[in-house]
mmCIF file of C-alpha atoms in Angstrom:
data_model
loop_
_atom_site.group_PDB
_atom_site.id
_atom_site.type_symbol
_atom_site.label_atom_id
_atom_site.label_comp_id
_atom_site.label_asym_id
_atom_site.label_seq_id
_atom_site.Cartn_x
_atom_site.Cartn_y
_atom_site.Cartn_z
ATOM 1 C CA UNK A 1 12.823 12.564 22.880
ATOM 2 C CA UNK A 2 9.755 14.828 23.280
ATOM 3 C CA UNK A 3 8.844 14.643 19.582
ATOM 4 C CA UNK A 4 8.818 10.840 19.625
ATOM 5 C CA UNK A 5 6.795 10.777 22.842
ATOM 6 C CA UNK A 6 4.272 13.192 21.361
ATOM 7 C CA UNK A 7 3.957 11.091 18.209
ATOM 8 C CA UNK A 8 3.630 7.898 20.253
ATOM 9 C CA UNK A 9 0.914 9.496 22.361
ATOM 10 C CA UNK A 10 -0.890 10.663 19.226
ATOM 11 C CA UNK A 11 -0.972 7.185 17.700
ATOM 12 C CA UNK A 12 -2.060 5.746 21.026
ATOM 13 C CA UNK A 13 -5.004 8.140 21.049
ATOM 14 C CA UNK A 14 -5.862 7.145 17.484
ATOM 15 C CA UNK A 15 -5.693 3.385 18.136
ATOM 16 C CA UNK A 16 -9.387 2.866 17.395
ATOM 17 C CA UNK A 17 -9.027 4.619 14.061
ATOM 18 C CA UNK A 18 -5.938 2.555 13.255
ATOM 19 C CA UNK A 19 -7.861 -0.600 14.043
ATOM 20 C CA UNK A 20 -10.751 0.476 11.839
ATOM 21 C CA UNK A 21 -8.659 1.248 8.741
ATOM 22 C CA UNK A 22 -6.613 -1.934 9.276
ATOM 23 C CA UNK A 23 -9.754 -4.076 9.385
ATOM 24 C CA UNK A 24 -11.043 -2.280 6.286
ATOM 25 C CA UNK A 25 -7.792 -3.066 4.496
ATOM 26 C CA UNK A 26 -7.953 -6.739 5.514
ATOM 27 C CA UNK A 27 -11.556 -6.950 4.294
ATOM 28 C CA UNK A 28 -10.314 -5.539 0.989
ATOM 29 C CA UNK A 29 -7.606 -8.232 0.799
ATOM 30 C CA UNK A 30 -10.191 -10.962 1.346
ATOM 31 C CA UNK A 31 -12.549 -9.402 -1.186
ATOM 32 C CA UNK A 32 -9.739 -9.150 -3.749
ATOM 33 C CA UNK A 33 -8.820 -12.812 -3.267
ATOM 34 C CA UNK A 34 -12.464 -13.843 -3.703
ATOM 35 C CA UNK A 35 -12.728 -11.705 -6.861
ATOM 36 C CA UNK A 36 -10.314 -14.079 -8.599
ATOM 37 C CA UNK A 37 -13.054 -16.719 -8.657
ATOM 38 C CA UNK A 38 -15.413 -14.261 -10.363
ATOM 39 C CA UNK A 39 -13.171 -13.898 -13.424
ATOM 40 C CA UNK A 40 -14.349 -15.428 -16.664
ATOM 41 C CA UNK A 41 -12.323 -18.210 -18.277
ATOM 42 C CA UNK A 42 -11.061 -15.829 -20.967
ATOM 43 C CA UNK A 43 -9.934 -13.285 -18.376
ATOM 44 C CA UNK A 44 -8.117 -15.957 -16.370
ATOM 45 C CA UNK A 45 -6.398 -17.240 -19.503
ATOM 46 C CA UNK A 46 -5.297 -13.747 -20.544
ATOM 47 C CA UNK A 47 -3.923 -12.897 -17.099
ATOM 48 C CA UNK A 48 -2.420 -16.370 -16.859
ATOM 49 C CA UNK A 49 -0.483 -15.843 -20.095
ATOM 50 C CA UNK A 50 0.847 -12.547 -18.779
ATOM 51 C CA UNK A 51 1.898 -14.125 -15.472
ATOM 52 C CA UNK A 52 3.540 -17.081 -17.211
ATOM 53 C CA UNK A 53 5.419 -14.729 -19.535
ATOM 54 C CA UNK A 54 6.650 -12.692 -16.564
ATOM 55 C CA UNK A 55 7.635 -15.866 -14.703
ATOM 56 C CA UNK A 56 9.629 -17.149 -17.709
ATOM 57 C CA UNK A 57 11.297 -13.760 -18.146
ATOM 58 C CA UNK A 58 12.546 -13.886 -14.554
ATOM 59 C CA UNK A 59 13.554 -17.519 -14.964
ATOM 60 C CA UNK A 60 15.605 -16.692 -18.084
ATOM 61 C CA UNK A 61 17.510 -14.057 -16.115
ATOM 62 C CA UNK A 62 16.300 -10.984 -17.983
ATOM 63 C CA UNK A 63 17.895 -7.749 -16.810
ATOM 64 C CA UNK A 64 15.679 -5.075 -15.277
ATOM 65 C CA UNK A 65 16.448 -1.360 -15.240
ATOM 66 C CA UNK A 66 16.591 -0.887 -11.487
ATOM 67 C CA UNK A 67 16.692 2.902 -11.561
ATOM 68 C CA UNK A 68 13.698 3.149 -13.887
ATOM 69 C CA UNK A 69 11.754 0.601 -11.846
ATOM 70 C CA UNK A 70 12.567 2.463 -8.634
ATOM 71 C CA UNK A 71 11.372 5.789 -10.033
ATOM 72 C CA UNK A 72 8.171 4.229 -11.369
ATOM 73 C CA UNK A 73 7.440 2.486 -8.062
ATOM 74 C CA UNK A 74 8.200 5.607 -6.024
ATOM 75 C CA UNK A 75 5.971 7.713 -8.276
ATOM 76 C CA UNK A 76 3.096 5.261 -7.878
ATOM 77 C CA UNK A 77 3.420 5.052 -4.085
ATOM 78 C CA UNK A 78 3.689 8.821 -3.721
ATOM 79 C CA UNK A 79 0.524 9.290 -5.774
ATOM 80 C CA UNK A 80 -1.333 7.171 -3.225
ATOM 81 C CA UNK A 81 -0.235 9.129 -0.160
ATOM 82 C CA UNK A 82 -0.483 12.521 -1.862
ATOM 83 C CA UNK A 83 -4.033 11.697 -2.914
ATOM 84 C CA UNK A 84 -4.835 10.681 0.662
ATOM 85 C CA UNK A 85 -3.186 13.879 1.938
ATOM 86 C CA UNK A 86 -5.242 15.984 -0.470
ATOM 87 C CA UNK A 87 -8.481 14.236 0.464
ATOM 88 C CA UNK A 88 -7.711 14.873 4.135
ATOM 89 C CA UNK A 89 -7.775 18.604 3.506
ATOM 90 C CA UNK A 90 -11.451 18.461 2.577
ATOM 91 C CA UNK A 91 -14.340 17.137 4.617
ATOM 92 C CA UNK A 92 -15.965 15.493 1.600
ATOM 93 C CA UNK A 93 -12.767 13.543 0.938
ATOM 94 C CA UNK A 94 -12.977 11.605 4.204
ATOM 95 C CA UNK A 95 -15.049 8.645 2.892
ATOM 96 C CA UNK A 96 -12.831 8.462 -0.208
ATOM 97 C CA UNK A 97 -9.825 7.821 2.044
ATOM 98 C CA UNK A 98 -11.576 4.726 3.345
ATOM 99 C CA UNK A 99 -12.344 3.672 -0.219
ATOM 100 C CA UNK A 100 -8.626 3.932 -1.084
ATOM 101 C CA UNK A 101 -7.676 1.748 1.908
ATOM 102 C CA UNK A 102 -10.202 -0.862 0.839
ATOM 103 C CA UNK A 103 -9.034 -0.649 -2.785
ATOM 104 C CA UNK A 104 -5.389 -1.130 -1.783
ATOM 105 C CA UNK A 105 -6.391 -4.286 0.042
ATOM 106 C CA UNK A 106 -8.363 -5.481 -2.985
ATOM 107 C CA UNK A 107 -5.368 -4.986 -5.292
ATOM 108 C CA UNK A 108 -3.023 -6.934 -3.030
ATOM 109 C CA UNK A 109 -5.568 -9.672 -2.334
ATOM 110 C CA UNK A 110 -6.346 -10.074 -6.019
ATOM 111 C CA UNK A 111 -2.659 -10.212 -7.009
ATOM 112 C CA UNK A 112 -1.774 -12.827 -4.405
ATOM 113 C CA UNK A 113 -4.980 -14.793 -5.001
ATOM 114 C CA UNK A 114 -4.388 -14.947 -8.729
ATOM 115 C CA UNK A 115 -0.764 -16.029 -8.319
ATOM 116 C CA UNK A 116 -1.806 -18.815 -5.978
ATOM 117 C CA UNK A 117 -4.651 -19.831 -8.303
ATOM 118 C CA UNK A 118 -2.362 -20.033 -11.333
ATOM 119 C CA UNK A 119 0.893 -21.319 -9.823
ATOM 120 C CA UNK A 120 -0.388 -23.172 -6.725
ATOM 121 C CA UNK A 121 2.259 -23.344 -3.992
ATOM 122 C CA UNK A 122 4.782 -21.718 -6.327
ATOM 123 C CA UNK A 123 2.464 -18.722 -6.427
ATOM 124 C CA UNK A 124 2.714 -18.387 -2.648
ATOM 125 C CA UNK A 125 6.515 -18.438 -2.773
ATOM 126 C CA UNK A 126 6.564 -16.019 -5.701
ATOM 127 C CA UNK A 127 4.195 -13.633 -3.909
ATOM 128 C CA UNK A 128 6.377 -13.739 -0.785
ATOM 129 C CA UNK A 129 9.421 -12.499 -2.695
ATOM 130 C CA UNK A 130 7.711 -10.157 -5.172
ATOM 131 C CA UNK A 131 4.699 -8.600 -3.436
ATOM 132 C CA UNK A 132 5.446 -8.940 0.273
ATOM 133 C CA UNK A 133 8.798 -7.070 0.711
ATOM 134 C CA UNK A 134 7.761 -3.591 -0.517
ATOM 135 C CA UNK A 135 4.264 -3.886 0.925
ATOM 136 C CA UNK A 136 5.671 -4.457 4.398
ATOM 137 C CA UNK A 137 6.481 -0.742 4.176
ATOM 138 C CA UNK A 138 3.830 0.497 1.735
ATOM 139 C CA UNK A 139 0.772 -0.827 3.574
ATOM 140 C CA UNK A 140 1.649 0.559 7.056
ATOM 141 C CA UNK A 141 2.631 3.876 5.452
ATOM 142 C CA UNK A 142 -0.703 4.143 3.635
ATOM 143 C CA UNK A 143 -2.643 3.202 6.771
ATOM 144 C CA UNK A 144 -0.743 5.776 8.840
ATOM 145 C CA UNK A 145 -1.395 8.446 6.206
ATOM 146 C CA UNK A 146 -5.057 7.465 6.207
ATOM 147 C CA UNK A 147 -5.344 7.761 9.977
ATOM 148 C CA UNK A 148 -3.736 11.211 10.138
ATOM 149 C CA UNK A 149 -5.830 12.340 7.154
ATOM 150 C CA UNK A 150 -9.083 11.191 8.713
ATOM 151 C CA UNK A 151 -8.019 12.694 12.048
ATOM 152 C CA UNK A 152 -7.265 16.013 10.367
ATOM 153 C CA UNK A 153 -10.614 15.998 8.547
ATOM 154 C CA UNK A 154 -12.405 15.346 11.832
ATOM 155 C CA UNK A 155 -10.439 18.203 13.411
ATOM 156 C CA UNK A 156 -11.615 20.546 10.658
ATOM 157 C CA UNK A 157 -15.223 19.439 11.144
ATOM 158 C CA UNK A 158 -15.048 19.842 14.908
ATOM 159 C CA UNK A 159 -13.007 23.017 15.291
ATOM 160 C CA UNK A 160 -13.551 24.969 12.083
ATOM 161 C CA UNK A 161 -17.029 24.082 10.875
ATOM 162 C CA UNK A 162 -18.868 23.421 14.151
ATOM 163 C CA UNK A 163 -17.230 25.527 16.870
ATOM 164 C CA UNK A 164 -15.033 27.733 14.659
ATOM 165 C CA UNK A 165 -12.297 27.787 17.288
ATOM 166 C CA UNK A 166 -8.656 26.813 17.632
ATOM 167 C CA UNK A 167 -5.715 27.261 15.293
ATOM 168 C CA UNK A 168 -5.204 24.977 12.334
ATOM 169 C CA UNK A 169 -1.472 25.647 11.954
ATOM 170 C CA UNK A 170 -0.034 23.053 14.356
ATOM 171 C CA UNK A 171 -2.421 20.211 13.367
ATOM 172 C CA UNK A 172 -1.711 20.950 9.698
ATOM 173 C CA UNK A 173 2.062 20.930 10.212
ATOM 174 C CA UNK A 174 1.870 17.656 12.126
ATOM 175 C CA UNK A 175 -0.365 16.217 9.418
ATOM 176 C CA UNK A 176 1.988 17.289 6.626
ATOM 177 C CA UNK A 177 5.051 16.201 8.601
ATOM 178 C CA UNK A 178 3.748 12.657 9.043
ATOM 179 C CA UNK A 179 2.846 12.510 5.351
ATOM 180 C CA UNK A 180 6.360 13.662 4.431
ATOM 181 C CA UNK A 181 7.863 11.013 6.712
ATOM 182 C CA UNK A 182 5.735 8.357 5.011
ATOM 183 C CA UNK A 183 7.014 9.678 1.685
ATOM 184 C CA UNK A 184 10.551 8.874 2.842
ATOM 185 C CA UNK A 185 9.342 5.393 3.785
ATOM 186 C CA UNK A 186 7.844 5.031 0.304
ATOM 187 C CA UNK A 187 11.262 5.762 -1.164
ATOM 188 C CA UNK A 188 12.630 2.861 0.868
ATOM 189 C CA UNK A 189 9.786 0.656 -0.386
ATOM 190 C CA UNK A 190 10.579 1.663 -3.980
ATOM 191 C CA UNK A 191 14.218 0.660 -3.456
ATOM 192 C CA UNK A 192 13.076 -2.727 -2.170
ATOM 193 C CA UNK A 193 10.708 -3.169 -5.085
ATOM 194 C CA UNK A 194 13.322 -2.209 -7.684
ATOM 195 C CA UNK A 195 16.450 -3.898 -6.349
ATOM 196 C CA UNK A 196 15.655 -6.419 -3.605
ATOM 197 C CA UNK A 197 12.496 -8.097 -4.917
ATOM 198 C CA UNK A 198 13.907 -8.791 -8.438
ATOM 199 C CA UNK A 199 17.032 -10.302 -6.895
ATOM 200 C CA UNK A 200 14.937 -12.514 -4.631
ATOM 201 C CA UNK A 201 12.738 -13.531 -7.575
ATOM 202 C CA UNK A 202 15.804 -14.478 -9.633
ATOM 203 C CA UNK A 203 17.058 -16.520 -6.689
ATOM 204 C CA UNK A 204 13.773 -18.299 -5.970
ATOM 205 C CA UNK A 205 12.493 -18.935 -9.517
ATOM 206 C CA UNK A 206 15.170 -21.502 -10.549
ATOM 207 C CA UNK A 207 14.631 -23.341 -7.268
ATOM 208 C CA UNK A 208 10.880 -23.520 -7.926
ATOM 209 C CA UNK A 209 11.488 -24.708 -11.486
ATOM 210 C CA UNK A 210 13.892 -27.401 -10.247
ATOM 211 C CA UNK A 211 11.404 -28.655 -7.684
ATOM 212 C CA UNK A 212 8.721 -29.115 -10.340
ATOM 213 C CA UNK A 213 10.954 -31.011 -12.768
#
């Protein structure tokens, strides 16, 4: 398929940029995990009470509105990629895209780090069934959106601001097309987050409780 070959060639050409944003994301994850140790005792206790309450709610088999959760998750994920898409349209937004990649890593690293700090090995298992499934789609989608956004910004700088040559139509359509495709992926991630992760949490939580008794 020519379209797939063209897209594959494009991502091959942008490998260095992919590597850069991936490393930036990983640095954010590490930084987020380290941030847990910087919390005050009061902050840890407050977050710990919230986590324990959530854990008990799952353990008691509370019902979750899957449709509402899916819409909320999809809305949140789409805000991320639409913000990245918007920033890619402006030259000054380029560094902010990198900030968003780093921030996403911080959020995930902090969440996992806090779960592990509060629940020990149970936190690892809980993170694997609650945080990991949707983020297996969300994180690559955000990184892909970031790469095409940065690439588009660099194209604008090179061909519109410096040389003032070349058409912007095809790069813009490719840019928007990839973003739209990642939006579809985000819908899949929202379905996982709303229906698969809660089911896995309900399945794992009683097992974890039994092992600690």
